[in-house]
Short mmCIF file of C-alpha atoms in Angstrom, two decimals:
data_model
loop_
_atom_site.label_atom_id
_atom_site.label_comp_id
_atom_site.label_asym_id
_atom_site.label_seq_id
_atom_site.Cartn_x
_atom_site.Cartn_y
_atom_site.Cartn_z
CA SER R 132 -128.91 -43.26 119.79
CA LEU R 133 -130.26 -39.61 119.23
CA PRO R 134 -129.69 -38.61 122.36
CA SER R 135 -125.98 -40.01 122.37
CA GLY R 136 -124.29 -36.60 121.15
CA LEU R 137 -126.85 -34.06 123.26
CA LEU R 138 -126.24 -35.56 126.92
CA THR R 139 -124.25 -32.48 127.88
CA LEU R 140 -126.61 -30.56 126.17
CA MET R 141 -129.16 -31.88 128.06
CA ALA R 142 -128.10 -33.06 131.52
CA PRO R 143 -128.25 -29.23 132.95
CA ASP R 144 -131.57 -27.89 130.81
CA LEU R 145 -133.56 -31.18 132.67
CA GLY R 146 -131.18 -30.57 135.90
CA ARG R 147 -130.24 -34.23 135.79
CA PRO R 148 -126.50 -35.39 136.09
CA THR R 149 -125.23 -36.57 132.48
CA SER R 150 -125.04 -40.32 133.62
CA GLN R 151 -128.69 -40.12 133.58
CA ILE R 152 -129.50 -38.44 131.10
CA GLY R 153 -127.21 -41.36 129.38
CA LEU R 154 -130.31 -43.60 130.78
CA LEU R 155 -132.27 -42.49 127.95
CA VAL R 156 -130.56 -44.55 125.14
CA THR R 157 -129.45 -47.31 127.24
CA ALA R 158 -133.63 -47.66 127.67
CA TYR R 159 -134.32 -46.66 124.07
CA ALA R 160 -132.29 -49.65 123.77
CA LEU R 161 -133.49 -52.43 126.16
CA VAL R 162 -137.14 -51.44 125.06
CA VAL R 163 -135.69 -51.81 121.02
CA LEU R 164 -134.29 -55.31 121.94
CA VAL R 165 -137.22 -56.89 123.75
CA SER R 166 -140.02 -55.34 121.59
CA SER R 167 -139.60 -56.03 118.20
CA VAL R 168 -140.49 -59.30 117.51
CA PRO R 169 -143.47 -59.75 120.15
CA LEU R 170 -144.47 -56.40 117.68
CA ALA R 171 -143.21 -57.95 114.63
CA HIS R 172 -146.12 -61.06 116.08
CA VAL R 173 -148.28 -58.72 116.52
CA THR R 174 -148.93 -56.90 113.30
CA ARG R 175 -148.07 -59.79 111.38
CA ALA R 176 -151.60 -59.86 109.43
CA MET R 177 -151.39 -56.27 108.96
CA PRO R 178 -150.75 -54.33 105.76
CA ARG R 179 -147.45 -53.00 106.08
CA ARG R 180 -147.59 -49.67 104.33
CA TRP R 181 -149.66 -48.92 107.31
CA VAL R 182 -147.15 -50.27 109.75
CA LEU R 183 -143.79 -48.19 108.59
CA ALA R 184 -146.62 -45.28 107.91
CA ALA R 185 -148.04 -45.64 111.61
CA CYS R 186 -144.55 -46.62 112.98
CA ALA R 187 -143.13 -43.16 110.93
CA GLY R 188 -146.13 -41.38 113.08
CA VAL R 189 -145.99 -42.20 116.20
CA ALA R 190 -142.17 -41.72 116.29
CA ALA R 191 -142.52 -38.12 114.19
CA VAL R 192 -145.65 -37.76 117.80
CA ALA R 193 -143.22 -38.83 120.55
CA THR R 194 -140.35 -36.90 119.29
CA LEU R 195 -141.89 -33.70 119.24
CA TRP R 196 -143.41 -34.81 122.16
CA ALA R 197 -139.83 -35.73 123.39
CA ALA R 198 -138.69 -32.16 122.46
CA LEU R 199 -141.07 -30.08 124.29
CA THR R 200 -141.57 -32.21 127.85
CA PRO R 201 -140.02 -29.76 130.73
CA SER R 202 -139.44 -33.05 133.00
CA TYR R 203 -137.07 -36.06 131.75
CA GLU R 204 -140.02 -38.64 133.13
CA GLN R 205 -141.64 -37.12 130.44
CA LEU R 206 -138.82 -37.82 127.99
CA MET R 207 -137.96 -41.08 129.49
CA ILE R 208 -141.89 -41.66 128.75
CA ALA R 209 -141.25 -39.83 124.45
CA ARG R 210 -138.07 -41.97 124.34
CA VAL R 211 -139.73 -45.20 125.59
CA VAL R 212 -142.55 -44.24 123.19
CA THR R 213 -140.21 -43.86 120.23
CA ALA R 214 -138.82 -47.11 120.77
CA LEU R 215 -141.75 -48.44 120.39
CA ALA R 216 -141.97 -47.04 117.17
CA GLN R 217 -138.56 -48.44 115.74
CA ALA R 218 -138.24 -51.29 117.07
CA LEU R 219 -141.31 -51.83 114.78
CA PHE R 220 -140.55 -49.97 112.24
CA TRP R 221 -136.82 -52.30 111.40
CA VAL R 222 -139.10 -55.57 111.76
CA ALA R 223 -141.47 -54.41 109.70
CA VAL R 224 -139.48 -52.19 106.57
CA VAL R 225 -137.18 -55.31 105.63
CA PRO R 226 -140.01 -57.61 104.56
CA ALA R 227 -141.72 -54.90 103.16
CA THR R 228 -138.47 -53.67 101.58
CA ALA R 229 -137.84 -57.64 100.32
CA GLY R 230 -141.36 -58.25 98.71
CA LEU R 231 -140.74 -54.62 96.11
CA PHE R 232 -138.05 -56.66 94.48
CA PRO R 233 -137.91 -59.64 92.48
CA PRO R 234 -135.23 -62.59 93.95
CA GLY R 235 -133.09 -61.49 91.76
CA VAL R 236 -132.51 -58.32 92.75
CA ARG R 237 -133.91 -58.38 95.93
CA GLY R 238 -130.44 -58.74 97.99
CA LYS R 239 -128.86 -55.70 96.71
CA ALA R 240 -132.58 -53.72 97.15
CA MET R 241 -131.65 -54.81 101.04
CA ALA R 242 -127.78 -53.96 101.40
CA ARG R 243 -128.97 -50.22 100.63
CA LEU R 244 -131.21 -51.02 102.85
CA ALA R 245 -129.09 -51.87 105.30
CA ILE R 246 -126.76 -49.19 104.09
CA GLY R 247 -128.81 -46.88 105.24
CA ASN R 248 -129.74 -48.23 108.98
CA SER R 249 -125.74 -47.84 109.25
CA LEU R 250 -124.94 -44.24 108.28
CA ALA R 251 -127.54 -43.25 109.88
CA PRO R 252 -126.22 -43.32 112.98
CA VAL R 253 -122.69 -42.34 111.52
CA LEU R 254 -124.20 -39.59 110.55
CA GLY R 255 -127.18 -38.53 112.51
CA VAL R 256 -125.80 -38.23 115.66
CA PRO R 257 -122.64 -35.83 114.83
CA ALA R 258 -125.24 -33.72 112.37
CA GLY R 259 -127.66 -33.83 116.03
CA THR R 260 -124.88 -33.05 118.13
CA TRP R 261 -123.19 -30.40 115.21
CA LEU R 262 -127.23 -28.67 115.02
CA GLY R 263 -128.06 -29.19 119.48
CA GLU R 264 -124.82 -27.14 120.15
CA LEU R 265 -125.52 -24.79 117.41
CA THR R 266 -129.29 -24.67 119.16
CA SER R 267 -129.81 -26.62 121.35
CA TRP R 268 -131.44 -29.47 121.70
CA ARG R 269 -134.77 -29.76 121.80
CA VAL R 270 -134.36 -27.81 118.10
CA THR R 271 -132.77 -31.42 117.48
CA PHE R 272 -135.50 -33.40 118.87
CA VAL R 273 -137.74 -31.32 116.05
CA ALA R 274 -135.79 -31.44 113.01
CA VAL R 275 -136.17 -35.44 113.77
CA ALA R 276 -139.57 -35.26 114.90
CA VAL R 277 -139.80 -32.94 110.63
CA LEU R 278 -137.88 -35.17 109.30
CA SER R 279 -140.72 -38.52 110.43
CA THR R 280 -143.24 -36.37 109.31
CA ILE R 281 -141.99 -36.31 105.94
CA ILE R 282 -141.26 -40.18 106.11
CA THR R 283 -144.58 -40.24 107.11
CA VAL R 284 -145.92 -38.88 104.33
CA ILE R 285 -143.88 -40.08 101.81
CA VAL R 286 -145.15 -43.53 103.19
CA ILE R 287 -148.15 -43.18 102.49
CA VAL R 288 -148.08 -41.32 99.35
CA MET R 289 -145.66 -43.87 97.38
CA PHE R 290 -145.04 -47.05 99.32
CA PRO R 291 -147.11 -49.78 97.47
CA SER R 292 -149.50 -51.93 99.36
CA VAL R 293 -147.07 -54.97 100.67
CA ALA R 294 -149.66 -57.99 101.74
CA PRO R 295 -148.14 -58.71 105.42
CA SER R 296 -145.99 -62.23 104.80
CA SER R 297 -148.11 -65.54 106.52
#
């Protein structure tokens, strides 16, 4: 959803029509949709802490790649890589988070996780659009890459080792 508020800024910079830039959002959503379950299956035996850290790290690198690329084709590839990281992140973070809390408070913890996931596009898209209009769409992508890097470090340092569920 990151580019959705930045389409009109990205199009002239990349020399593409806005509708073609919109395909970045469509492709991203499609990749998340079709890859979540297979990626969850492939990584089911891996410790959640490292899966989550890898997802955030890959998202950081791919988002920085997207910010720096001069071509639409490279941007599309970077967004697909980011979508793969997001797809796996959300299928890994839910059971990992649930495993951190006793059954009596697990529902409350999961509700808070869901609220955060819902607020991200509601707050993030307008904030990213504002930053992009103030500077450039590329600065917004760099900011998201920095945020993803911070999340990677936080997960590595603070997230406990949670055994994968069988």
